[in-house]
Short mmCIF file of C-alpha atoms and ligand atoms in Angstrom, two decimals:
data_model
loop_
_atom_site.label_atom_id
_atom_site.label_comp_id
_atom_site.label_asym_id
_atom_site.label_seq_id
_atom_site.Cartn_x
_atom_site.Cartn_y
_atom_site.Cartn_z
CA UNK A 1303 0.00 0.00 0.00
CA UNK A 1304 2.76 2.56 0.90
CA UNK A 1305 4.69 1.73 -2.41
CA UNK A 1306 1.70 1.93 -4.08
CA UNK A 1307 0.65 5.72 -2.73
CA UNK A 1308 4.28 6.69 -3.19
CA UNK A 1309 4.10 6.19 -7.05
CA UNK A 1310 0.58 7.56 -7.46
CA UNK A 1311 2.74 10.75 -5.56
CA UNK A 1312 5.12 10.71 -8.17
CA UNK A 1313 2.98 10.33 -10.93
CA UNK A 1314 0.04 12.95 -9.77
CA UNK A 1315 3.76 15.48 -9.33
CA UNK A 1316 4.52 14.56 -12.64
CA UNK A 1317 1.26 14.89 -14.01
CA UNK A 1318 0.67 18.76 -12.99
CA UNK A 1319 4.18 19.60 -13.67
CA UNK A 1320 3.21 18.73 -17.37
CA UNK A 1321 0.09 20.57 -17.02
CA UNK A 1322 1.76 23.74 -15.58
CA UNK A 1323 4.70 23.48 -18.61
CA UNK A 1324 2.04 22.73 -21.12
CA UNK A 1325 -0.20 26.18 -19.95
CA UNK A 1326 3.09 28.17 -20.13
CA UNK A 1327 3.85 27.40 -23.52
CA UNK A 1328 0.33 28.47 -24.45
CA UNK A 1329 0.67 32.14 -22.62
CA UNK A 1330 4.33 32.61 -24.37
CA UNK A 1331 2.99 31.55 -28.12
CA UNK A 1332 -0.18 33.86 -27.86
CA UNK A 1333 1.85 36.57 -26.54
CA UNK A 1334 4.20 36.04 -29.28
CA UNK A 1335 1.30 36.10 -31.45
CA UNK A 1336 -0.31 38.90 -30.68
CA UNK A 1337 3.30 41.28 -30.91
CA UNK A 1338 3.56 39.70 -34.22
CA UNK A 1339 0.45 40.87 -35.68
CA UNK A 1340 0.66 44.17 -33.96
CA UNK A 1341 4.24 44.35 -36.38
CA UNK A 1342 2.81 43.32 -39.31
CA UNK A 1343 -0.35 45.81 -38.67
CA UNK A 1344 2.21 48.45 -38.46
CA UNK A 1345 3.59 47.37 -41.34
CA UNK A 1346 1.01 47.32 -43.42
CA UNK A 1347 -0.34 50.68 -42.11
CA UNK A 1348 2.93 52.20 -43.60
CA UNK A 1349 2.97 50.59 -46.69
CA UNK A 1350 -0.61 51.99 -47.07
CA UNK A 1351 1.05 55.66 -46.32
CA UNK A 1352 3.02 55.61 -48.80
CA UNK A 1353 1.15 53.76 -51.40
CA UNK A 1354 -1.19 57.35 -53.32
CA UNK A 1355 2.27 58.81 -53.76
CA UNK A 1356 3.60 55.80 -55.91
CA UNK A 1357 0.71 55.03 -57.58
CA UNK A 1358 0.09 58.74 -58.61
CA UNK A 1359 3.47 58.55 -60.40
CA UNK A 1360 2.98 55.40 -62.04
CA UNK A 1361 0.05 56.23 -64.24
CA UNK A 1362 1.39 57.71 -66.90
CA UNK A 1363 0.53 54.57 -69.43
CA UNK A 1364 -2.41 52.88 -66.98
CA UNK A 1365 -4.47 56.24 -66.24
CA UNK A 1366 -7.79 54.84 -67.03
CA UNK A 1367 -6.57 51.20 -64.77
CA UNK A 1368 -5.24 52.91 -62.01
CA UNK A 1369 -7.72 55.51 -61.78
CA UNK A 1370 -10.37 52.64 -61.53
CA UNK A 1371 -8.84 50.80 -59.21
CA UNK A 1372 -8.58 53.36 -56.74
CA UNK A 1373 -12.41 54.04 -57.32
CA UNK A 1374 -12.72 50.82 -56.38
CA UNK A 1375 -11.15 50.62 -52.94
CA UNK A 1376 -12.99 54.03 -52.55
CA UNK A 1377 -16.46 52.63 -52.97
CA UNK A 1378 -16.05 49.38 -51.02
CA UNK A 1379 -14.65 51.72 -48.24
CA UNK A 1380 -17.83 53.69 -48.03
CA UNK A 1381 -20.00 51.16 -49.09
CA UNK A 1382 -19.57 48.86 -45.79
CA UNK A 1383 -20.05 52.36 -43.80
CA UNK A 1384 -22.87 53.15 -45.38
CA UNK A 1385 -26.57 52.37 -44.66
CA UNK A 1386 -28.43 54.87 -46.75
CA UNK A 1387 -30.02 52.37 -49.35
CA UNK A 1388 -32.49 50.84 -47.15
CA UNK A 1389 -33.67 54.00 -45.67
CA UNK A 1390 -37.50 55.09 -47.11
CA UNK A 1391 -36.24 58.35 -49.21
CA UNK A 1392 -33.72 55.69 -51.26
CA UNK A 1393 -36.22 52.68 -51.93
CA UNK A 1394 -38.55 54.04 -53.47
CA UNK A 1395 -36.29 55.02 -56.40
CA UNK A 1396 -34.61 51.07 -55.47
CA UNK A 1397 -37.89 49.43 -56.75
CA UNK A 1398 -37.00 46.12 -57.84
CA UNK A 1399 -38.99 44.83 -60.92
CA UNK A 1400 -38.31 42.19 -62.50
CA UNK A 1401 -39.62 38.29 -64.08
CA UNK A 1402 -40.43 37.42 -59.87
CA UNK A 1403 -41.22 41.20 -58.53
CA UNK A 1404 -43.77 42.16 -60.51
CA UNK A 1405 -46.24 45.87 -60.65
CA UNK A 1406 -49.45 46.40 -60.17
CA UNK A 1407 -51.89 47.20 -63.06
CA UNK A 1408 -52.66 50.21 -61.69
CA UNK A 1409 -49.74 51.27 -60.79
CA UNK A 1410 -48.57 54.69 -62.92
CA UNK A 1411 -46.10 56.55 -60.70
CA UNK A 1412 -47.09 60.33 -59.64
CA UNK A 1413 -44.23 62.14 -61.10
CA UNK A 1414 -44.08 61.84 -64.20
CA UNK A 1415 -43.14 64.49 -66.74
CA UNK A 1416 -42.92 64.90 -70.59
CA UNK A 1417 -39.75 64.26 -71.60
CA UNK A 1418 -37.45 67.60 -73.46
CA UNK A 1419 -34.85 65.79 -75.36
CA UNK A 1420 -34.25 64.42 -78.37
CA UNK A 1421 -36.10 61.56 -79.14
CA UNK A 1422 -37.38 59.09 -81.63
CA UNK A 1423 -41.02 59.67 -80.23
CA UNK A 1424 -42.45 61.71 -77.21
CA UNK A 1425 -42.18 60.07 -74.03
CA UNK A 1426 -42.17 60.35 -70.45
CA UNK A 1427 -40.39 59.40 -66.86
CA UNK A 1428 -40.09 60.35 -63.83
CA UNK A 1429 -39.11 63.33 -62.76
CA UNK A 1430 -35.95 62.36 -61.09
CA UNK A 1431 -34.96 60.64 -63.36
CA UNK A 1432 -36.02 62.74 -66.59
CA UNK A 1433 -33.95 65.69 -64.67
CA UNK A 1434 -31.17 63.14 -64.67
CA UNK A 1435 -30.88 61.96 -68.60
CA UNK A 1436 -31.59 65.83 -69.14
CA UNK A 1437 -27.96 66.33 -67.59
CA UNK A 1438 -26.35 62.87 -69.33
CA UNK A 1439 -27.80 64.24 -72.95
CA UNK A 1440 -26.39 67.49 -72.12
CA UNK A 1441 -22.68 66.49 -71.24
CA UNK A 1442 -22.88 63.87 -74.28
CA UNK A 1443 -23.56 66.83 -76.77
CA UNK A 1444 -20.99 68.77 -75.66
CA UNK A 1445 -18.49 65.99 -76.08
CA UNK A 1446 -20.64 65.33 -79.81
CA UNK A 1447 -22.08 62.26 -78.84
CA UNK A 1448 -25.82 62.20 -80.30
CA UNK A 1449 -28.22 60.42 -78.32
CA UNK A 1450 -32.14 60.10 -78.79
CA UNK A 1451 -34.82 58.50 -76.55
CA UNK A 1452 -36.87 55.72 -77.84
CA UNK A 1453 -39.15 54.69 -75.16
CA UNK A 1454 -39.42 55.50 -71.27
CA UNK A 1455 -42.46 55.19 -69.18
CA UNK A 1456 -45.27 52.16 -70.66
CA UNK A 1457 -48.24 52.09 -68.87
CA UNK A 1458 -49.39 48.29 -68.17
CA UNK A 1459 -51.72 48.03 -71.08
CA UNK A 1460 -49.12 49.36 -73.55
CA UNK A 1461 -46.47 46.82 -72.24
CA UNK A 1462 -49.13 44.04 -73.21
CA UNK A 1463 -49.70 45.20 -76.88
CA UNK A 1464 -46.22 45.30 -76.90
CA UNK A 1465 -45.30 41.95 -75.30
CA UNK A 1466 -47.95 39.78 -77.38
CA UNK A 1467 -46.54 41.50 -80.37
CA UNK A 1468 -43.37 39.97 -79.46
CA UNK A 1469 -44.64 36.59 -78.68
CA UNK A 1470 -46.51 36.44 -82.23
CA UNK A 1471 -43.30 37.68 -84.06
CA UNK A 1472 -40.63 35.45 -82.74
CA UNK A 1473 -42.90 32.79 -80.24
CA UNK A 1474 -43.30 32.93 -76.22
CA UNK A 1475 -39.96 31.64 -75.55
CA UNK A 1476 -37.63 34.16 -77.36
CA UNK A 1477 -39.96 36.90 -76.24
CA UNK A 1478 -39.08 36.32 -72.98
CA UNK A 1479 -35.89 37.18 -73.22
CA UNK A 1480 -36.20 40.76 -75.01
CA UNK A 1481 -39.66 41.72 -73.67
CA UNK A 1482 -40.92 41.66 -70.24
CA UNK A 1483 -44.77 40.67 -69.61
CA UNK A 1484 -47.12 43.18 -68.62
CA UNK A 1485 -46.75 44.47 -64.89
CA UNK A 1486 -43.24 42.59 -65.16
CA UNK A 1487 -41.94 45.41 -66.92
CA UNK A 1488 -39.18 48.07 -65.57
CA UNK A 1489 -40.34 50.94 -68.11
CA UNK A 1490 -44.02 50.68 -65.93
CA UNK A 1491 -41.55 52.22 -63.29
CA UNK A 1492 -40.95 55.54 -65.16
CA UNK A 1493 -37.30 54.94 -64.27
CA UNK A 1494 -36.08 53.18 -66.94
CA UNK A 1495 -35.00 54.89 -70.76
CA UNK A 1496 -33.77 52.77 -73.77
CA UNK A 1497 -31.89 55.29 -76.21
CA UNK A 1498 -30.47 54.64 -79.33
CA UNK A 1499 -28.51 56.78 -82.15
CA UNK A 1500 -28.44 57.41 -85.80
CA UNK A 1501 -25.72 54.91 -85.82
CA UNK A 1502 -27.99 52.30 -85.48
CA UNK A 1503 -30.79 53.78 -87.26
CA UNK A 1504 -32.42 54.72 -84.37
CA UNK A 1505 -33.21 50.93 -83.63
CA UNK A 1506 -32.64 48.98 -80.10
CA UNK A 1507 -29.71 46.55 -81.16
CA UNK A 1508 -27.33 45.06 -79.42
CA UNK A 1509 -24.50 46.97 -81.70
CA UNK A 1510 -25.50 49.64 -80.11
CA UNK A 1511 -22.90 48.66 -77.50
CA UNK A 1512 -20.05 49.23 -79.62
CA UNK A 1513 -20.82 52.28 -81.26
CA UNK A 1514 -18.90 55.30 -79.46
CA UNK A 1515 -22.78 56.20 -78.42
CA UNK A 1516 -23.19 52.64 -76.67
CA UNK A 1517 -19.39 53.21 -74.80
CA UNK A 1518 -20.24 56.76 -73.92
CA UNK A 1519 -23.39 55.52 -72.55
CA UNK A 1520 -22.08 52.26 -71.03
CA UNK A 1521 -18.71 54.52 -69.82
CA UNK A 1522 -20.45 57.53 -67.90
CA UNK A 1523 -24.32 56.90 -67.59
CA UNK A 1524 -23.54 56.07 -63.61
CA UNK A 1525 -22.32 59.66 -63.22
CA UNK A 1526 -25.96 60.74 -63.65
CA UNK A 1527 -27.42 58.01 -61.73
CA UNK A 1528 -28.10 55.15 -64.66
CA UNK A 1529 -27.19 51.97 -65.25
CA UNK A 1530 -27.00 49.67 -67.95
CA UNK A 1531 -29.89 46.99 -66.09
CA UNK A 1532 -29.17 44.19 -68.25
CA UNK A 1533 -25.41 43.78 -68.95
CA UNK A 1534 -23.94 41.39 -71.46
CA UNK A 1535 -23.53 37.42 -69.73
CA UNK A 1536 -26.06 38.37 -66.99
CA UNK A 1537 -28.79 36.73 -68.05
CA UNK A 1538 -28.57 34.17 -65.82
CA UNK A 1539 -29.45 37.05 -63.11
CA UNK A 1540 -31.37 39.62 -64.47
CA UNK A 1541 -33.32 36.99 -67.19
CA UNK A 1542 -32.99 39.50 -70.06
CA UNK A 1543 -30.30 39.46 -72.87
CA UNK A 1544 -27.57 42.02 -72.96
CA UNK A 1545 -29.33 45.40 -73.93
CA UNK A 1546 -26.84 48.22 -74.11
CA UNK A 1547 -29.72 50.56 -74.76
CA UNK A 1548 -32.23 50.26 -71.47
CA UNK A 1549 -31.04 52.69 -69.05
CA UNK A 1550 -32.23 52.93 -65.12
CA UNK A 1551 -32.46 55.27 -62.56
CA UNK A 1552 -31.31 54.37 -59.49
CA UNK A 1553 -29.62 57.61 -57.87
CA UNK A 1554 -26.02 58.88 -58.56
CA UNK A 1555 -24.38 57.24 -55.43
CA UNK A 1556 -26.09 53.48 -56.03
CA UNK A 1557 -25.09 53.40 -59.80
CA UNK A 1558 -21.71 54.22 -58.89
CA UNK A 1559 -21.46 51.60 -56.60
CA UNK A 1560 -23.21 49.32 -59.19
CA UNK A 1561 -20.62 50.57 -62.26
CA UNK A 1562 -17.47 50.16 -59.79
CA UNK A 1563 -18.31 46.68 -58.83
CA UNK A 1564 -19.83 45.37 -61.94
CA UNK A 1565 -22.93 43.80 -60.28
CA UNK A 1566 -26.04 44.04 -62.29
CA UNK A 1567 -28.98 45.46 -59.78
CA UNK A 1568 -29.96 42.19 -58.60
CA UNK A 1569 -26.68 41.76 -56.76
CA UNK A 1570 -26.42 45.14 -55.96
CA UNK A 1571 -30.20 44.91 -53.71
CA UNK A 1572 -28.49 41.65 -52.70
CA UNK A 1573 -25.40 42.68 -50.71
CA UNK A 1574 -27.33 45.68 -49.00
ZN1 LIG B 2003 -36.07 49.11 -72.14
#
């Protein structure tokens, strides 16, 4: 018995020496740890000093890349600060509509307002966003880019002469994909504009997105608070082909945000 409680001595000693060493080496390594990152933080915080300086420099082949990039890092920066687009005054102009959010018949927004510009035919939006394209035609023309409206607001009954037009000309299924079914429509909004130029005969193709009317459009519409709703290889998302031409209103700061990241709107109602 006494040999026996001697070694269960030794062996309980042995056991909380371990534990003791074992609990040390844990406090040194996360102390070690934690100066490390602080050093690397630093670091990094320095390299980040210096890095407008170098990259200001280096532009003198990249502008239009570096210039970007930097918008980039901008947006995302003020983007996770930011809760403005779910307040009331931002959604209304943030209506989603689209193949599963869908308008009433009824609905014909209050605001609307003849359109002044240039067009193919006289038509009307919002005005917000009328104000808006007033500015976009304006800057275009001074830079000689012609643009003309085609079509803005469609009332509900208009979009379903002009959807079962569709569907008799090229059958249900391919209609679906360049013409939205009544009350499914983004036009119903009064947000939304296609334009075109004389460099595609006035017409809604997609060329229209390589003509220097499409790039100037595709380019700078976001600085006036449009964006190109249905991009090329996002029709996965949005369920409509590419259309250069279909511009919407969504507010200066969101279609920046939207242009910088390269979401389509979907995404972009997504992440906020
Ligand atoms: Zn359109």
């Amino acid at each position: 018995m006494y040999i026996k409680n001697k070694l269960r001595f030794f062996v309980m000693c042995g056991l909380s020496f371990f534990i003791v060493v074992l609990l040390l080496i844990i406090s040194i390594s996360s102390v070690l740890t934690v100066i490390n990152n602080n050093k690397v933080a630093k670091e990094t915080a320095a390299a980040l000093a210096n890095m407008p300086s170098i990259s200001q420099e280096d532009n003198s082949g990249e502008a239009n890349v570096t210039s970007n990039r930097t918008d980039i890092d901008e947006t995302v920066t003020t983007e996770t600060n930011s809760t403005t687009v779910s307040s009331s005054s931002t959604s209304d102009i943030l209506i989603l509509v689209n193949k599963s959010h869908g308008l009433e018949k009824t609905y014909v927004p209050s605001d609307l307002v003849d359109v002044d510009l240039r067009g193919v035919r006289d038509t009307q939006l919002r005005s917000e966003a009328a104000g808006a394209l007033e500015k976009l035609f304006e800057k275009a023309d001074a830079q000689g880019i012609t643009l003309y409206c085609c079509s803005g607001y469609r009332s509900y009954d208009t979009q379903k002469e002009l959807y079962q037009e569709n569907v008799n000309l090229y059958g249900q299924k391919e209609a679906d994909l360049v013409s939205a079914k009544p009350g499914q429509s983004e036009h119903q909004t009064g947000l939304a504009m296609d334009v075109t130029a004389e460099s595609v005969n006035l017409d809604l193709l997609e060329s229209f997105g390589d003509t220097s009317e499409g790039q100037y459009i595709k380019n700078n519409a976001h600085k006036y608070g449009f964006i190109i709703r249905y991009p090329s290889n996002k029709t996965a998302i949005t369920g409509y082909s590419y259309e250069p031409w279909h511009l919407r209103y969504v507010g200066i700061e969101n279609a920046t945000t939207i242009f910088n990241k390269g979401i389509t709107f979907e995404e972009f109602l997504n992440e906020n």
